[in-house]
Amino acid sequence: MQSNLFLNMIQTLRQQEEVMLYGNIMLISDEDAKHVTAFLKSEYQKEIIDHPFKAPAFDDAAALWAAKTVYISAQLMLYRENKGTDLELLLPAFQKEAHASEIMSADLCLRFLPDILVHLKLIDPEDILIPILENFLNSWHYSGVTYPLKTTDMNFSAISANACLQQLYVNRIIQSKNTSLAKLPAFEKHIAAALGLYTTHFWNDFKLETHHDESY
């Protein structure tokens, strides 16, 4: 019985934060996908124990799509016999609207995409794979807080609609000290409230670098 390389990589990624490269892109069978989805669901259930408020339900489709995206992207760092036109077929966009369930389920794997992008840029800054993955992160920006993204086209309606996801997003902004996100109306007051009297301790530059508008 052939080893489930897809599952092996996703398990290693989640448990050791390391990427396994196989030298080519293995086909993902339905059985392989089933095992990966089950594994990610168990990971999600463990993560949400410490989440604030009520966490949204796990979304199988979003978690599997993100796992495939990260798996294939990682293999493309080493193995690249595909033409540029094939990349969109290998890395399709998610076909459903993303709400809190989809965003948090996909994040189990998409949170590792910024590191893959950093490595791709070191190998070849002109790699045509880079803008494809950056477009994914711009849409799934909860997973890209540590990456320099363009905030002008971001949609935060799904974030604001869920208290759990909103608080987790605020926590990530504070942890990464992402000023470009912190100044946005969607987050500024929430970050100020989260920091409270400890602003100077956790993020001394927050008040200096952000602007306040009473209309928000």
Protein backbone atom coordinates (compact mmCIF):
# COMPACT_ATOMS: atom_id res chain seq x y z
CA MET A 1 0.00 0.00 0.00
CA GLN A 2 1.45 3.34 -1.09
CA SER A 3 2.06 5.88 1.65
CA ASN A 4 -0.25 8.88 1.72
CA LEU A 5 2.37 11.53 0.91
CA PHE A 6 -0.23 14.28 1.03
CA LEU A 7 -1.18 13.33 4.59
CA ASN A 8 2.46 12.90 5.61
CA MET A 9 3.31 16.41 4.49
CA ILE A 10 0.28 18.07 6.10
CA GLN A 11 0.92 16.24 9.38
CA THR A 12 4.58 17.30 9.33
CA LEU A 13 3.59 20.86 8.48
CA ARG A 14 1.11 21.07 11.34
CA GLN A 15 3.15 19.26 13.95
CA GLN A 16 6.70 20.35 13.13
CA GLU A 17 6.12 23.42 10.92
CA GLU A 18 8.32 21.87 8.25
CA VAL A 19 7.59 21.24 4.57
CA MET A 20 8.26 17.84 3.00
CA LEU A 21 9.35 18.00 -0.65
CA TYR A 22 8.96 14.92 -2.82
CA GLY A 23 10.53 15.99 -6.11
CA ASN A 24 7.28 15.80 -8.08
CA ILE A 25 3.59 16.47 -7.64
CA MET A 26 1.80 13.30 -6.62
CA LEU A 27 -1.82 12.86 -7.57
CA ILE A 28 -4.18 13.22 -4.63
CA SER A 29 -6.72 10.41 -4.47
CA ASP A 30 -10.14 10.71 -2.86
CA GLU A 31 -8.91 8.40 -0.10
CA ASP A 32 -5.87 10.59 0.52
CA ALA A 33 -8.08 13.68 0.69
CA LYS A 34 -10.45 11.94 3.11
CA HIS A 35 -7.61 11.18 5.54
CA VAL A 36 -6.23 14.71 5.33
CA THR A 37 -9.65 16.23 5.97
CA ALA A 38 -10.16 13.99 9.02
CA PHE A 39 -6.74 14.94 10.36
CA LEU A 40 -7.39 18.67 9.90
CA LYS A 41 -10.76 18.39 11.58
CA SER A 42 -9.10 16.87 14.64
CA GLU A 43 -6.50 19.68 14.57
CA TYR A 44 -9.27 22.25 14.39
CA GLN A 45 -11.09 20.76 17.36
CA LYS A 46 -7.90 20.98 19.41
CA GLU A 47 -7.23 24.59 18.43
CA ILE A 48 -10.66 25.98 19.19
CA ILE A 49 -10.56 24.82 22.82
CA ASP A 50 -8.70 28.02 23.73
CA HIS A 51 -10.46 30.33 21.27
CA PRO A 52 -12.46 33.31 22.53
CA PHE A 53 -16.25 33.33 22.17
CA LYS A 54 -17.89 30.51 20.18
CA ALA A 55 -15.79 29.16 17.33
CA PRO A 56 -17.52 28.51 13.99
CA ALA A 57 -17.96 24.96 12.74
CA PHE A 58 -15.21 23.22 10.79
CA ASP A 59 -15.58 23.44 7.01
CA ASP A 60 -14.30 20.35 5.20
CA ALA A 61 -14.14 21.91 1.74
CA ALA A 62 -12.14 24.98 2.77
CA ALA A 63 -9.69 22.97 4.88
CA LEU A 64 -9.05 20.49 2.06
CA TRP A 65 -8.68 23.24 -0.56
CA ALA A 66 -6.13 25.04 1.60
CA ALA A 67 -4.22 21.83 2.29
CA LYS A 68 -4.01 21.07 -1.43
CA THR A 69 -2.94 24.64 -2.16
CA VAL A 70 -0.09 24.53 0.34
CA TYR A 71 0.93 20.98 -0.62
CA ILE A 72 1.12 21.75 -4.35
CA SER A 73 2.75 25.16 -3.81
CA ALA A 74 5.47 23.55 -1.72
CA GLN A 75 6.18 20.89 -4.32
CA LEU A 76 6.39 23.57 -7.01
CA MET A 77 9.34 25.10 -5.16
CA LEU A 78 11.38 22.07 -6.19
CA TYR A 79 9.59 20.51 -9.13
CA ARG A 80 8.62 22.83 -11.98
CA GLU A 81 7.98 21.15 -15.31
CA ASN A 82 4.60 22.76 -15.63
CA LYS A 83 3.97 25.66 -17.97
CA GLY A 84 2.76 28.91 -16.51
CA THR A 85 -0.70 28.27 -17.89
CA ASP A 86 -0.87 25.01 -15.92
CA LEU A 87 -0.43 26.71 -12.56
CA GLU A 88 -3.99 27.98 -12.41
CA LEU A 89 -5.20 24.43 -13.06
CA LEU A 90 -2.96 23.08 -10.32
CA LEU A 91 -3.93 25.88 -7.94
CA PRO A 92 -7.61 26.74 -8.48
CA ALA A 93 -9.35 29.37 -6.41
CA PHE A 94 -11.84 28.35 -3.73
CA GLN A 95 -15.27 28.20 -5.33
CA LYS A 96 -17.47 29.12 -2.36
CA GLU A 97 -17.97 32.36 -0.49
CA ALA A 98 -15.69 32.48 2.53
CA HIS A 99 -17.32 33.07 5.90
CA ALA A 100 -15.81 32.55 9.35
CA SER A 101 -16.02 28.74 9.13
CA GLU A 102 -14.19 28.66 5.82
CA ILE A 103 -11.60 31.27 6.83
CA MET A 104 -10.63 29.56 10.08
CA SER A 105 -10.66 26.06 8.59
CA ALA A 106 -8.48 27.09 5.65
CA ASP A 107 -6.11 28.88 8.01
CA LEU A 108 -4.96 25.56 9.46
CA CYS A 109 -2.74 25.29 6.37
CA LEU A 110 -2.83 28.73 4.73
CA ARG A 111 -0.97 30.24 7.71
CA PHE A 112 2.15 28.57 6.28
CA LEU A 113 1.78 30.20 2.86
CA PRO A 114 3.72 33.37 3.80
CA ASP A 115 6.80 31.26 4.59
CA ILE A 116 6.50 29.47 1.25
CA LEU A 117 6.33 32.84 -0.49
CA VAL A 118 9.47 34.03 1.31
CA HIS A 119 11.36 30.95 0.09
CA LEU A 120 10.04 31.38 -3.45
CA LYS A 121 11.29 34.97 -3.52
CA LEU A 122 14.72 33.86 -2.34
CA ILE A 123 14.89 31.31 -5.15
CA ASP A 124 13.50 33.59 -7.87
CA PRO A 125 11.83 36.96 -7.18
CA GLU A 126 10.28 36.85 -10.66
CA ASP A 127 8.64 33.46 -10.18
CA ILE A 128 5.17 33.52 -11.77
CA LEU A 129 3.88 31.43 -8.87
CA ILE A 130 4.42 34.33 -6.45
CA PRO A 131 1.54 36.59 -7.64
CA ILE A 132 -0.83 33.61 -7.70
CA LEU A 133 -0.14 32.83 -4.05
CA GLU A 134 -0.18 36.50 -3.09
CA ASN A 135 -3.64 36.80 -4.61
CA PHE A 136 -4.77 33.91 -2.43
CA LEU A 137 -3.39 35.63 0.66
CA ASN A 138 -5.06 38.90 -0.26
CA SER A 139 -8.38 37.06 -0.30
CA TRP A 140 -7.60 34.93 2.77
CA HIS A 141 -5.79 37.71 4.61
CA TYR A 142 -6.39 36.31 8.09
CA SER A 143 -3.65 33.83 7.16
CA GLY A 144 -1.41 36.59 5.77
CA VAL A 145 -1.12 38.99 8.71
CA THR A 146 2.66 38.45 8.80
CA TYR A 147 3.00 39.10 5.05
CA PRO A 148 3.10 42.57 3.38
CA LEU A 149 -0.28 42.58 1.65
CA LYS A 150 -2.23 45.35 -0.06
CA THR A 151 -4.97 46.35 2.36
CA THR A 152 -6.91 48.54 -0.08
CA ASP A 153 -8.87 45.69 -1.70
CA MET A 154 -9.46 43.60 1.42
CA ASN A 155 -12.97 42.73 2.52
CA PHE A 156 -13.47 42.48 6.30
CA SER A 157 -17.23 41.82 6.41
CA ALA A 158 -16.79 38.13 7.24
CA ILE A 159 -14.32 39.05 9.99
CA SER A 160 -16.59 41.63 11.61
CA ALA A 161 -19.55 39.23 11.47
CA ASN A 162 -17.95 36.71 13.83
CA ALA A 163 -16.74 37.68 17.30
CA CYS A 164 -14.37 34.73 17.61
CA LEU A 165 -12.63 35.35 14.30
CA GLN A 166 -12.50 39.10 14.87
CA GLN A 167 -10.75 38.69 18.22
CA LEU A 168 -8.30 36.15 16.80
CA TYR A 169 -7.52 38.54 13.94
CA VAL A 170 -6.91 41.38 16.41
CA ASN A 171 -4.60 39.12 18.42
CA ARG A 172 -2.57 38.32 15.32
CA ILE A 173 -2.24 41.98 14.38
CA ILE A 174 -0.96 42.80 17.84
CA GLN A 175 1.41 39.83 17.90
CA SER A 176 2.91 40.72 14.52
CA LYS A 177 2.65 44.50 15.13
CA ASN A 178 1.17 44.94 11.65
CA THR A 179 0.63 48.71 11.55
CA SER A 180 -0.99 48.77 8.11
CA LEU A 181 -3.80 46.53 9.38
CA ALA A 182 -3.97 48.11 12.82
CA LYS A 183 -4.86 51.52 11.36
CA LEU A 184 -7.88 50.22 9.48
CA PRO A 185 -11.32 51.16 10.83
CA ALA A 186 -12.21 47.45 11.04
CA PHE A 187 -9.58 46.92 13.74
CA GLU A 188 -8.31 50.14 15.29
CA LYS A 189 -10.83 50.43 18.13
CA HIS A 190 -10.70 46.71 18.84
CA ILE A 191 -6.92 46.77 19.09
CA ALA A 192 -7.02 49.80 21.36
CA ALA A 193 -9.54 48.00 23.58
CA ALA A 194 -7.47 44.81 23.64
CA LEU A 195 -4.30 46.68 24.58
CA GLY A 196 -5.99 48.94 27.09
CA LEU A 197 -3.66 50.24 29.78
CA TYR A 198 -0.91 47.92 28.54
CA THR A 199 -0.42 49.66 25.19
CA THR A 200 3.02 50.99 26.10
CA HIS A 201 4.10 47.53 27.25
CA PHE A 202 2.85 45.46 24.30
CA TRP A 203 2.92 47.97 21.45
CA ASN A 204 4.34 51.33 22.41
CA ASP A 205 4.15 52.71 18.86
CA PHE A 206 0.47 51.88 18.37
CA LYS A 207 -0.90 55.27 19.49
CA LEU A 208 1.83 57.15 17.63
CA GLU A 209 1.38 55.31 14.35
CA THR A 210 -2.39 55.00 14.16
CA HIS A 211 -4.85 57.78 13.53
CA HIS A 212 -8.24 58.25 15.14
CA ASP A 213 -11.42 59.30 13.45
CA GLU A 214 -14.50 59.69 15.63
CA SER A 215 -16.75 58.76 12.70
CA TYR A 216 -15.67 55.10 12.98
